[in-house]
JSON list of C-alpha atoms in Angstrom, two decimals:
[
{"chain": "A", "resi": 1, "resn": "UNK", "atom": "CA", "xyz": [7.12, 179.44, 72.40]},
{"chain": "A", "resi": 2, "resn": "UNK", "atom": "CA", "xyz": [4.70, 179.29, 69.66]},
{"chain": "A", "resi": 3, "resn": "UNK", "atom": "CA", "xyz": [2.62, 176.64, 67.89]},
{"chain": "A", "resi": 4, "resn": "UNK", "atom": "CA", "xyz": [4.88, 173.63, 66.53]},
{"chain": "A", "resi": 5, "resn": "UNK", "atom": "CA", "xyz": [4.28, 172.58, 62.34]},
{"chain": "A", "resi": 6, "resn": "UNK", "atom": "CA", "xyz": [2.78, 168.87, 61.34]},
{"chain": "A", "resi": 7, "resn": "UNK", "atom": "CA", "xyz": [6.14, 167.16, 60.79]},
{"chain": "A", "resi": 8, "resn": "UNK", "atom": "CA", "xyz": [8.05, 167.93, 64.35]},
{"chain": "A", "resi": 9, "resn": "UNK", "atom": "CA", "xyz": [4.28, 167.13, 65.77]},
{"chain": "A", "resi": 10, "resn": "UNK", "atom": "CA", "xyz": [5.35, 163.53, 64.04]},
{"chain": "A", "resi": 11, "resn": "UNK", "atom": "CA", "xyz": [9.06, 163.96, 65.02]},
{"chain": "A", "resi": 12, "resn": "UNK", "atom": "CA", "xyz": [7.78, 163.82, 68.70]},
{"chain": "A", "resi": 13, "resn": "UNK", "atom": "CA", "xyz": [5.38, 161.10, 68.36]},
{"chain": "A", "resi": 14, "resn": "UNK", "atom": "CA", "xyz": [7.62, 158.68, 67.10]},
{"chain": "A", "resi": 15, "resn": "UNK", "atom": "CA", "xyz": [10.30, 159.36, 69.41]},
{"chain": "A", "resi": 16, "resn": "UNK", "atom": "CA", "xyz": [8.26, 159.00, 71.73]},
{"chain": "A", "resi": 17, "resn": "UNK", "atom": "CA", "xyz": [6.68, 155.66, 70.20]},
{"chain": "A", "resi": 18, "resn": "UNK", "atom": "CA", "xyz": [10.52, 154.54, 69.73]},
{"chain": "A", "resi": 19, "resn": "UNK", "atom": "CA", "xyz": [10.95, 155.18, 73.47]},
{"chain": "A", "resi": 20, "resn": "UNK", "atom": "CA", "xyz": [8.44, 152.96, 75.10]},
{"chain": "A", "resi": 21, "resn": "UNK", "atom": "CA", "xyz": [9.35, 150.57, 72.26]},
{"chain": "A", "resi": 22, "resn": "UNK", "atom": "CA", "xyz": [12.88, 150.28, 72.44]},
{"chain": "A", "resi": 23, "resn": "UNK", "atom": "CA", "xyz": [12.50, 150.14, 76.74]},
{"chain": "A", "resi": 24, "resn": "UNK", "atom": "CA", "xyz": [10.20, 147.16, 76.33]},
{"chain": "A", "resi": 25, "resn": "UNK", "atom": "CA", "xyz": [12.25, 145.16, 74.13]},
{"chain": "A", "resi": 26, "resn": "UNK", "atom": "CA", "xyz": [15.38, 146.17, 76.67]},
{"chain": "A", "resi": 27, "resn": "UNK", "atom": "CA", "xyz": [12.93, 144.40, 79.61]},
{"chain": "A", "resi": 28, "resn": "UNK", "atom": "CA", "xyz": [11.59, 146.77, 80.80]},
{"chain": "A", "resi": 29, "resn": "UNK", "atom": "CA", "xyz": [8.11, 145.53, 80.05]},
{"chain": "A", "resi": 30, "resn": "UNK", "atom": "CA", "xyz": [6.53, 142.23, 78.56]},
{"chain": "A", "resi": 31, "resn": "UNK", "atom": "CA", "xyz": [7.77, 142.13, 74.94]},
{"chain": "A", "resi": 32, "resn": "UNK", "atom": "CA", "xyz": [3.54, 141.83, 73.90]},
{"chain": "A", "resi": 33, "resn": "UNK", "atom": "CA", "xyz": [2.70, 144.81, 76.37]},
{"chain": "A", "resi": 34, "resn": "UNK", "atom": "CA", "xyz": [0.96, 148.06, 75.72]},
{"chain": "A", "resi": 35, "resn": "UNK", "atom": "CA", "xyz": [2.78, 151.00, 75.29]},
{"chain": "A", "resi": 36, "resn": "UNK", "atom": "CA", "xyz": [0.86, 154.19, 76.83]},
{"chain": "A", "resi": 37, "resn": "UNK", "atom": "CA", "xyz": [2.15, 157.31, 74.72]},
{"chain": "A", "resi": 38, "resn": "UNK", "atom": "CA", "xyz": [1.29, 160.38, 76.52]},
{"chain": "A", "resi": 39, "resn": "UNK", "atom": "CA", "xyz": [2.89, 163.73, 76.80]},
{"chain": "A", "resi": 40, "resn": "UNK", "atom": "CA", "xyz": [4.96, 164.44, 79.53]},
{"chain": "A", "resi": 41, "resn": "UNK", "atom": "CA", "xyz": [4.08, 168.30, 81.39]},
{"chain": "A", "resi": 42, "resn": "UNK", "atom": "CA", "xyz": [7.15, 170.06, 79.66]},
{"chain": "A", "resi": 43, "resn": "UNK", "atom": "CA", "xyz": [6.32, 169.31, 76.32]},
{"chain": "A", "resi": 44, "resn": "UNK", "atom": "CA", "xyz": [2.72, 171.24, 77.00]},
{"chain": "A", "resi": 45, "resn": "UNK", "atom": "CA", "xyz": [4.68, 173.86, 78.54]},
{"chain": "A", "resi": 46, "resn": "UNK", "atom": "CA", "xyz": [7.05, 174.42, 76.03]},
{"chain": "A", "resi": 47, "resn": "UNK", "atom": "CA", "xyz": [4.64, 173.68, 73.37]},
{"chain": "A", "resi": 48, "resn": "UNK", "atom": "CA", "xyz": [1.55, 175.29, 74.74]},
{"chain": "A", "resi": 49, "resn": "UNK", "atom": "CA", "xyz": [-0.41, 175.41, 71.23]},
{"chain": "A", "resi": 50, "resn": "UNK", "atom": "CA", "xyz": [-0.11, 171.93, 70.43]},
{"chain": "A", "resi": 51, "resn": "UNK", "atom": "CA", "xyz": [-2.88, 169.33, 70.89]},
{"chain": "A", "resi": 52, "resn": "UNK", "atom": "CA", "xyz": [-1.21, 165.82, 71.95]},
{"chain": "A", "resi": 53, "resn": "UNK", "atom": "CA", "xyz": [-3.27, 162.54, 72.03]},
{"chain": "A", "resi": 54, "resn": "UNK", "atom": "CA", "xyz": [-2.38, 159.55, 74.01]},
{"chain": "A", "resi": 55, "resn": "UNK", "atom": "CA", "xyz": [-1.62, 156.57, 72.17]},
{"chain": "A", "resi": 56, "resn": "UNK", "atom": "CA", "xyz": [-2.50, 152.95, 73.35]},
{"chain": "A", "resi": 57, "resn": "UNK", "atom": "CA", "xyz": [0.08, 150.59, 70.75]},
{"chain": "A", "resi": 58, "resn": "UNK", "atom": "CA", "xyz": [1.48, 147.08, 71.09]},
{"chain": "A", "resi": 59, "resn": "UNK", "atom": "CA", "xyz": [5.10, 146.59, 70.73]},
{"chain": "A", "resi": 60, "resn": "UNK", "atom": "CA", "xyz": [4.56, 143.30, 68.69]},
{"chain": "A", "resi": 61, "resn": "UNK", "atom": "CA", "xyz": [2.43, 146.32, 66.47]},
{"chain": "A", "resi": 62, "resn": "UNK", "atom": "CA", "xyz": [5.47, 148.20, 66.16]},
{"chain": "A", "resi": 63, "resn": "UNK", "atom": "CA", "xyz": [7.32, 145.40, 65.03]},
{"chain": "A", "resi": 64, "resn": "UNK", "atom": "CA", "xyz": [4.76, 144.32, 62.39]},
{"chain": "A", "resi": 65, "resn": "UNK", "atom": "CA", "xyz": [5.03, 148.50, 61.17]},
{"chain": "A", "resi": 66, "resn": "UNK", "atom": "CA", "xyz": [8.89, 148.59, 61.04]},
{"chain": "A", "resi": 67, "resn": "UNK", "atom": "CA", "xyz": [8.98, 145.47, 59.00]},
{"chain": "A", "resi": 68, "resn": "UNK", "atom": "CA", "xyz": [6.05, 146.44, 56.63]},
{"chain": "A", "resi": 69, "resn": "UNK", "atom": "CA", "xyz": [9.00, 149.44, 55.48]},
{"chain": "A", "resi": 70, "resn": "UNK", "atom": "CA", "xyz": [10.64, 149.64, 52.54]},
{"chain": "A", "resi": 71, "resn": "UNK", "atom": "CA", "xyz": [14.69, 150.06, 52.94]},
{"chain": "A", "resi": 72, "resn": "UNK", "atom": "CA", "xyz": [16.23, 153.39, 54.11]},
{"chain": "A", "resi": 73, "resn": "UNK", "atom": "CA", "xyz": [13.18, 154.28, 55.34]},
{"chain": "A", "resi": 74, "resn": "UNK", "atom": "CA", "xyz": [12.96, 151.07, 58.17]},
{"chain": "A", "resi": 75, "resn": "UNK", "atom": "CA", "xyz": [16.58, 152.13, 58.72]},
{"chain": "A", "resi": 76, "resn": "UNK", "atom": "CA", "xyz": [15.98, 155.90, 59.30]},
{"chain": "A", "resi": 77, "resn": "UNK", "atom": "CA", "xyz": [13.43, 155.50, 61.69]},
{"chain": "A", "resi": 78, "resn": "UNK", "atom": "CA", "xyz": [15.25, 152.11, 63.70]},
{"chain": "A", "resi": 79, "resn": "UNK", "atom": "CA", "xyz": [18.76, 154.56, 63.80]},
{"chain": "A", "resi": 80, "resn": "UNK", "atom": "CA", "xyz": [16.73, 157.60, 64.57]},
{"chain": "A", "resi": 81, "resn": "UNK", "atom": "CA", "xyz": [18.20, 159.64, 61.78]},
{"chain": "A", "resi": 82, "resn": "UNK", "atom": "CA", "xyz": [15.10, 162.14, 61.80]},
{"chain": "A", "resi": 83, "resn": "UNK", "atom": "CA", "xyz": [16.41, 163.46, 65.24]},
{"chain": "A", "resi": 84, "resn": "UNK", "atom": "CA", "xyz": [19.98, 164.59, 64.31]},
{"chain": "A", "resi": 85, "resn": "UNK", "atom": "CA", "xyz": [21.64, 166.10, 61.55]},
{"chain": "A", "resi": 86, "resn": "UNK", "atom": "CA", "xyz": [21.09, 165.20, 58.11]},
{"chain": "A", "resi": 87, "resn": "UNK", "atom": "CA", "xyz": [24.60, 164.85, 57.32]},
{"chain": "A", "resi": 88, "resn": "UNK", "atom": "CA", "xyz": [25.11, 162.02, 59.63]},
{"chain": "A", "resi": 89, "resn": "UNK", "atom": "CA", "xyz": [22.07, 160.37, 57.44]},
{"chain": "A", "resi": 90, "resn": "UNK", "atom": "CA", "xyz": [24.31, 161.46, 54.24]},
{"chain": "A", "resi": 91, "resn": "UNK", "atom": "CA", "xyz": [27.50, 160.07, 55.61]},
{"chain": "A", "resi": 92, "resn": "UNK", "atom": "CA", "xyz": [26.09, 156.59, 56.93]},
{"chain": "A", "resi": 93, "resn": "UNK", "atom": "CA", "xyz": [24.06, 156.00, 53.71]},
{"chain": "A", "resi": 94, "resn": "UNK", "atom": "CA", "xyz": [26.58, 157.55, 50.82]},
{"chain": "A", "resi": 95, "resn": "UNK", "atom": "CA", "xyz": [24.21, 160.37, 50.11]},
{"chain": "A", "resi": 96, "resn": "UNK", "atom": "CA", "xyz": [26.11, 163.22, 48.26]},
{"chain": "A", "resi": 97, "resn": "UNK", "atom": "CA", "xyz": [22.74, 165.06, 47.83]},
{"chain": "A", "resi": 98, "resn": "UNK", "atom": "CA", "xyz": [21.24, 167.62, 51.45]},
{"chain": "A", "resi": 99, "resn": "UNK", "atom": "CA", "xyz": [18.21, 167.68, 49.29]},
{"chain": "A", "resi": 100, "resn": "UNK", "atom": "CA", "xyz": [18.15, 163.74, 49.05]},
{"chain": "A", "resi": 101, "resn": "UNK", "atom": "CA", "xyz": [18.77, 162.91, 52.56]},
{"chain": "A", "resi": 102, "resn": "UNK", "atom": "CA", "xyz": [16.61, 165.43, 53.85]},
{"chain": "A", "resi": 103, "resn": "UNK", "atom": "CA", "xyz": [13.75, 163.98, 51.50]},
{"chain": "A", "resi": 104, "resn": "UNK", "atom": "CA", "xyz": [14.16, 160.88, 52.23]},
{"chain": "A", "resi": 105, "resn": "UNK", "atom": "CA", "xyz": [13.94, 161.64, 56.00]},
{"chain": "A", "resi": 106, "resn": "UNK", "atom": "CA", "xyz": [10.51, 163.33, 55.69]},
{"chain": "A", "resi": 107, "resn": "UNK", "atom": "CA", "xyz": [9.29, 160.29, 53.54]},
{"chain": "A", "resi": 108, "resn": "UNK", "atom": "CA", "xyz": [10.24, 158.26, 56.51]},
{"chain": "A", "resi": 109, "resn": "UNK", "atom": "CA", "xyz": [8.62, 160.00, 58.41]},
{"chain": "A", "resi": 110, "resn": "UNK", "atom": "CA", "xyz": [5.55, 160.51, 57.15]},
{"chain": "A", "resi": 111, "resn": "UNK", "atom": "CA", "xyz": [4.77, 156.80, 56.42]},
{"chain": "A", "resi": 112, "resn": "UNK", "atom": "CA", "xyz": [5.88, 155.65, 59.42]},
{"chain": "A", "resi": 113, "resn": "UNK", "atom": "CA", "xyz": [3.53, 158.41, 61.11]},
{"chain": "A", "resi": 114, "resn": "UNK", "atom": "CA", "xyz": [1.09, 157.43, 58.91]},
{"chain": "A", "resi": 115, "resn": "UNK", "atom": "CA", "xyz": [1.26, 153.37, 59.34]},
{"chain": "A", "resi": 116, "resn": "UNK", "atom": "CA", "xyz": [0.28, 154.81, 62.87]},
{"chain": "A", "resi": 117, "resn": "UNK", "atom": "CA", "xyz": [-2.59, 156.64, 62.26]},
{"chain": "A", "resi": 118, "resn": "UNK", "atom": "CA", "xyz": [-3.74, 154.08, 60.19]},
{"chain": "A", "resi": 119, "resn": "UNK", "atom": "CA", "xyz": [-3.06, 151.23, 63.31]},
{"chain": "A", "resi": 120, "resn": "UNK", "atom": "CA", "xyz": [-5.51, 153.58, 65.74]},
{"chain": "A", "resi": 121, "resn": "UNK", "atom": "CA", "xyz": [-8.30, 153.60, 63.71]},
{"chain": "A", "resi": 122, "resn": "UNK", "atom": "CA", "xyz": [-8.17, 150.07, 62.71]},
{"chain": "A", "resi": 123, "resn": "UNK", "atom": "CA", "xyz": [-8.03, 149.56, 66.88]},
{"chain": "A", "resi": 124, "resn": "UNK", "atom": "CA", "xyz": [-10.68, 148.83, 68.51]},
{"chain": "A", "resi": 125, "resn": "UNK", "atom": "CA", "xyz": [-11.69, 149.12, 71.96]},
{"chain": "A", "resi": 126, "resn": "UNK", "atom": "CA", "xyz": [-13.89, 146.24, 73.14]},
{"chain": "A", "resi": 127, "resn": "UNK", "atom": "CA", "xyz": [-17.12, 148.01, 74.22]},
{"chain": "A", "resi": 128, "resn": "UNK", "atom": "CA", "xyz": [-18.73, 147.74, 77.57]},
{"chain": "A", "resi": 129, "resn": "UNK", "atom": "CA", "xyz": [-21.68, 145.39, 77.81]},
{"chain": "A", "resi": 130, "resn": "UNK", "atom": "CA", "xyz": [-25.03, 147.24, 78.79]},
{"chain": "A", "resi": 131, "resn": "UNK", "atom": "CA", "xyz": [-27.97, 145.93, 80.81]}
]
């Protein structure tokens, strides 16, 4: 399998980000934990000309991100509609429009990706004290 394009790079990195959310707020870890995003091996098998980077991210973070949305777009990314079929967006929301839905989708998308990108660099790492 080839090289993947920009937006399913996204695609995967908030699923993924939803993952370790949604099984710390089910207990799995403190609610104010870490969540470690890192590819698993099959995705750099399947997707062999993709460059991954982990992700350090606090679920309070994620919180503070989802909220920050505008409505559909907090609900698109909360119900997952970016993974499945557009129609089911359509259906759920009263969208007559494909064109619509699917835009709206890829906004979602994008500035959730991008409230992201904007969290890492704004994150710090304390640095190591030198003699």
């Amino acid at each position: 399998m080839g090289a993947i394009g920009p937006y399913h790079y996204k695609v995967w990195v908030i699923g993924e980000i939803l993952d370790r959310y949604e099984s710390c707020k089910n207990g799995g870890r403190k609610p104010k934990g870490k969540l470690f995003v890192t590819p698993n091996t099959d995705t750099f098998r399947t997707h062999r000309n993709a460059y991954f980077e982990n992700i350090v991210i606090y679920a309070v973070d994620i919180d503070n991100i989802l909220e920050s949305l505008d409505s559909p777009l907090k609900e698109i990314i909360k119900g997952r509609y970016f993974e499945g079929d557009v129609r089911t967006f359509m259906e759920d929301f009263g969208i007559k429009s494909r064109r619509e839905a699917r835009t709206l989708i890829v906004r979602a998308v994008n500035k959730f990706f991008s409230e992201i990108q904007k969290y890492k660099k704004s994150y710090r790492r304390p640095r190591k004290k030198t003699a």
